[in-house]
Structure formats: C-alpha cells, structure tokens
C-alpha cells in the first residue's frame, strides 16, 4: 500500500504546536538567564531587555529571539552584543532546559513596537480620525 506523503498539500500555514511550546520554554529560560546572569559587556551593562518571542526552526535546532531594549534605545548595539554572547547564553540554556538538543541562538530587534507606534500615529492623524468618527461603524447603513 502506498503511503500518503502529503505532497501537494503545501507547507503548514505556521509553526507547529511543538515549535510554539519549545519557543516558549526557551523564551522563559532565556529571560531567567538574562535576569540572573551578569554578562560582562559594556553594551549590556545596565540595559533592561524584553525578550518578546522565540521562533524555533522545524527541527528545533535553531532559535531566533526577538528583543527590545527598554525604551528602544541602542537596539542595534544590544542585539549585536547578544549575538556576540550567544554561545555563552546557549551554554547556560542547556543547563536549564530538558530538550534533546540545545538550539543555536540568534537574536534580532523586534520591530513590532516601532510598527505599533507608527500605526498609532496614523490613527491620531486628523484625516484618518475624520474617517473613523462616530457613526462610521461597520454595522450601520
């Protein structure tokens, strides 16, 4: 009997449940590591970092962390410093998680905060506010 391989159905629409669970496990562990460990780097000294999301590769061997420094200041320097210390963080991570493999870490700046601020500014624009005024709801004719 021929086994159905799923060819023709296309790739899944998004990450699997397994990827999402592993990403959250790693995000929580990295938050604890960043909070407790002292990383000797002037670009990270005294900087509060928000780790918003960790996206895992399908094989769970690579993790991409999205970070935002408090206030969004010097994001490029903070991301570069985290990427410089990715091996150190991976070593600490391996002691905290119970996975077959400790994933390679890569960090990137989370642009969602900047995009949200841009959208909020657009909604405050008087030309847009005029279109969103009272009486312009979807349910009215």
mmCIF file of C-alpha atoms in Angstrom:
data_model
loop_
_atom_site.group_PDB
_atom_site.id
_atom_site.type_symbol
_atom_site.label_atom_id
_atom_site.label_comp_id
_atom_site.label_asym_id
_atom_site.label_seq_id
_atom_site.Cartn_x
_atom_site.Cartn_y
_atom_site.Cartn_z
ATOM 1 C CA UNK A 1 0.000 0.000 0.000
ATOM 2 C CA UNK A 2 1.331 3.412 -0.956
ATOM 3 C CA UNK A 3 1.918 5.805 1.913
ATOM 4 C CA UNK A 4 0.429 9.284 1.513
ATOM 5 C CA UNK A 5 3.246 11.811 1.961
ATOM 6 C CA UNK A 6 1.155 14.937 1.887
ATOM 7 C CA UNK A 7 2.706 16.166 -1.343
ATOM 8 C CA UNK A 8 0.539 18.738 -2.994
ATOM 9 C CA UNK A 9 -0.970 19.994 0.231
ATOM 10 C CA UNK A 10 1.724 22.643 0.630
ATOM 11 C CA UNK A 11 3.644 23.704 3.693
ATOM 12 C CA UNK A 12 1.874 24.243 7.010
ATOM 13 C CA UNK A 13 0.415 27.708 7.498
ATOM 14 C CA UNK A 14 2.501 28.429 10.576
ATOM 15 C CA UNK A 15 4.663 26.943 13.285
ATOM 16 C CA UNK A 16 3.645 23.624 14.763
ATOM 17 C CA UNK A 17 2.419 23.213 18.317
ATOM 18 C CA UNK A 18 5.779 21.603 19.101
ATOM 19 C CA UNK A 19 7.689 24.650 17.805
ATOM 20 C CA UNK A 20 5.474 27.023 19.770
ATOM 21 C CA UNK A 21 5.895 25.062 23.022
ATOM 22 C CA UNK A 22 9.664 24.813 22.590
ATOM 23 C CA UNK A 23 9.886 28.525 21.760
ATOM 24 C CA UNK A 24 8.037 29.484 24.936
ATOM 25 C CA UNK A 25 10.164 27.114 27.023
ATOM 26 C CA UNK A 26 13.321 28.706 25.647
ATOM 27 C CA UNK A 27 11.961 32.241 25.986
ATOM 28 C CA UNK A 28 11.193 31.717 29.681
ATOM 29 C CA UNK A 29 14.604 30.148 30.308
ATOM 30 C CA UNK A 30 16.436 32.959 28.474
ATOM 31 C CA UNK A 31 14.525 35.605 30.421
ATOM 32 C CA UNK A 32 15.694 33.979 33.658
ATOM 33 C CA UNK A 33 19.270 33.760 32.389
ATOM 34 C CA UNK A 34 19.322 37.412 31.288
ATOM 35 C CA UNK A 35 17.859 38.446 34.636
ATOM 36 C CA UNK A 36 20.205 36.395 36.821
ATOM 37 C CA UNK A 37 23.497 36.199 34.910
ATOM 38 C CA UNK A 38 25.978 39.039 34.685
ATOM 39 C CA UNK A 39 27.251 39.276 31.116
ATOM 40 C CA UNK A 40 30.485 41.279 31.081
ATOM 41 C CA UNK A 41 29.743 43.508 28.100
ATOM 42 C CA UNK A 42 29.508 47.316 28.220
ATOM 43 C CA UNK A 43 26.696 47.256 25.645
ATOM 44 C CA UNK A 44 24.569 45.112 28.005
ATOM 45 C CA UNK A 45 25.512 46.683 31.329
ATOM 46 C CA UNK A 46 22.505 48.327 32.929
ATOM 47 C CA UNK A 47 20.233 47.602 29.960
ATOM 48 C CA UNK A 48 16.811 46.090 30.582
ATOM 49 C CA UNK A 49 15.906 43.751 27.721
ATOM 50 C CA UNK A 50 12.474 42.451 26.777
ATOM 51 C CA UNK A 51 12.544 39.095 25.018
ATOM 52 C CA UNK A 52 9.217 39.197 23.195
ATOM 53 C CA UNK A 53 9.295 35.976 21.197
ATOM 54 C CA UNK A 54 11.433 32.981 20.324
ATOM 55 C CA UNK A 55 10.774 31.292 16.996
ATOM 56 C CA UNK A 56 12.051 27.772 16.553
ATOM 57 C CA UNK A 57 13.092 26.030 13.354
ATOM 58 C CA UNK A 58 11.041 22.917 12.484
ATOM 59 C CA UNK A 59 13.862 20.631 13.692
ATOM 60 C CA UNK A 60 14.184 22.669 16.958
ATOM 61 C CA UNK A 61 17.926 23.137 16.432
ATOM 62 C CA UNK A 62 17.799 26.898 15.797
ATOM 63 C CA UNK A 63 16.085 29.574 17.876
ATOM 64 C CA UNK A 64 15.576 33.175 16.794
ATOM 65 C CA UNK A 65 14.921 35.502 19.715
ATOM 66 C CA UNK A 66 13.297 38.886 19.189
ATOM 67 C CA UNK A 67 14.389 41.508 21.695
ATOM 68 C CA UNK A 68 13.576 45.106 22.538
ATOM 69 C CA UNK A 69 15.743 47.147 24.920
ATOM 70 C CA UNK A 70 13.773 49.241 27.385
ATOM 71 C CA UNK A 71 12.915 52.481 25.636
ATOM 72 C CA UNK A 72 14.135 51.136 22.295
ATOM 73 C CA UNK A 73 17.450 52.949 22.699
ATOM 74 C CA UNK A 74 20.606 51.490 21.141
ATOM 75 C CA UNK A 75 18.748 48.419 19.857
ATOM 76 C CA UNK A 76 21.411 47.640 17.274
ATOM 77 C CA UNK A 77 24.213 47.598 19.841
ATOM 78 C CA UNK A 78 22.193 45.439 22.252
ATOM 79 C CA UNK A 79 21.292 42.907 19.542
ATOM 80 C CA UNK A 80 24.920 42.759 18.381
ATOM 81 C CA UNK A 81 26.078 42.179 21.970
ATOM 82 C CA UNK A 82 23.550 39.388 22.489
ATOM 83 C CA UNK A 83 24.676 37.732 19.259
ATOM 84 C CA UNK A 84 28.314 38.016 20.415
ATOM 85 C CA UNK A 85 27.388 36.198 23.625
ATOM 86 C CA UNK A 86 25.046 33.653 22.005
ATOM 87 C CA UNK A 87 27.390 30.734 22.778
ATOM 88 C CA UNK A 88 27.584 31.737 26.444
ATOM 89 C CA UNK A 89 23.788 32.025 26.613
ATOM 90 C CA UNK A 90 23.401 28.682 24.819
ATOM 91 C CA UNK A 91 25.650 27.023 27.404
ATOM 92 C CA UNK A 92 23.563 28.416 30.261
ATOM 93 C CA UNK A 93 20.369 27.487 28.428
ATOM 94 C CA UNK A 94 21.476 23.865 28.069
ATOM 95 C CA UNK A 95 21.589 23.552 31.867
ATOM 96 C CA UNK A 96 18.062 24.931 32.291
ATOM 97 C CA UNK A 97 16.011 23.145 29.655
ATOM 98 C CA UNK A 98 15.253 19.488 29.127
ATOM 99 C CA UNK A 99 15.475 19.061 25.373
ATOM 100 C CA UNK A 100 17.357 16.595 23.208
ATOM 101 C CA UNK A 101 19.394 19.423 21.650
ATOM 102 C CA UNK A 102 20.160 22.893 22.893
ATOM 103 C CA UNK A 103 19.342 25.149 19.944
ATOM 104 C CA UNK A 104 21.734 27.633 18.377
ATOM 105 C CA UNK A 105 20.679 31.155 19.316
ATOM 106 C CA UNK A 106 20.351 34.175 17.098
ATOM 107 C CA UNK A 107 18.878 37.491 18.174
ATOM 108 C CA UNK A 108 17.129 40.221 16.199
ATOM 109 C CA UNK A 109 15.459 43.512 17.065
ATOM 110 C CA UNK A 110 11.695 43.226 17.463
ATOM 111 C CA UNK A 111 10.237 45.777 15.067
ATOM 112 C CA UNK A 112 6.648 45.265 16.260
ATOM 113 C CA UNK A 113 6.924 48.059 18.859
ATOM 114 C CA UNK A 114 8.084 50.538 16.225
ATOM 115 C CA UNK A 115 5.343 49.414 13.856
ATOM 116 C CA UNK A 116 2.683 49.730 16.586
ATOM 117 C CA UNK A 117 3.838 53.293 17.344
ATOM 118 C CA UNK A 118 3.700 54.134 13.640
ATOM 119 C CA UNK A 119 0.147 52.782 13.355
ATOM 120 C CA UNK A 120 -0.962 54.647 16.468
ATOM 121 C CA UNK A 121 0.405 57.878 14.990
ATOM 122 C CA UNK A 122 -1.553 57.194 11.811
ATOM 123 C CA UNK A 123 -4.782 56.709 13.781
ATOM 124 C CA UNK A 124 -4.190 60.040 15.535
ATOM 125 C CA UNK A 125 -3.846 61.823 12.184
ATOM 126 C CA UNK A 126 -6.847 64.189 11.788
ATOM 127 C CA UNK A 127 -7.534 62.922 8.247
ATOM 128 C CA UNK A 128 -7.801 59.337 9.471
ATOM 129 C CA UNK A 129 -9.714 60.306 12.638
ATOM 130 C CA UNK A 130 -12.314 62.013 10.435
ATOM 131 C CA UNK A 131 -12.949 58.704 8.679
ATOM 132 C CA UNK A 132 -13.118 56.837 11.992
ATOM 133 C CA UNK A 133 -15.549 59.309 13.591
ATOM 134 C CA UNK A 134 -18.832 58.362 15.313
ATOM 135 C CA UNK A 135 -21.479 56.930 13.004
ATOM 136 C CA UNK A 136 -18.920 55.178 10.795
ATOM 137 C CA UNK A 137 -19.196 51.740 12.372
ATOM 138 C CA UNK A 138 -19.453 48.551 10.307
ATOM 139 C CA UNK A 139 -22.978 47.734 11.498
ATOM 140 C CA UNK A 140 -24.631 50.956 10.255
ATOM 141 C CA UNK A 141 -26.005 51.536 6.786
#
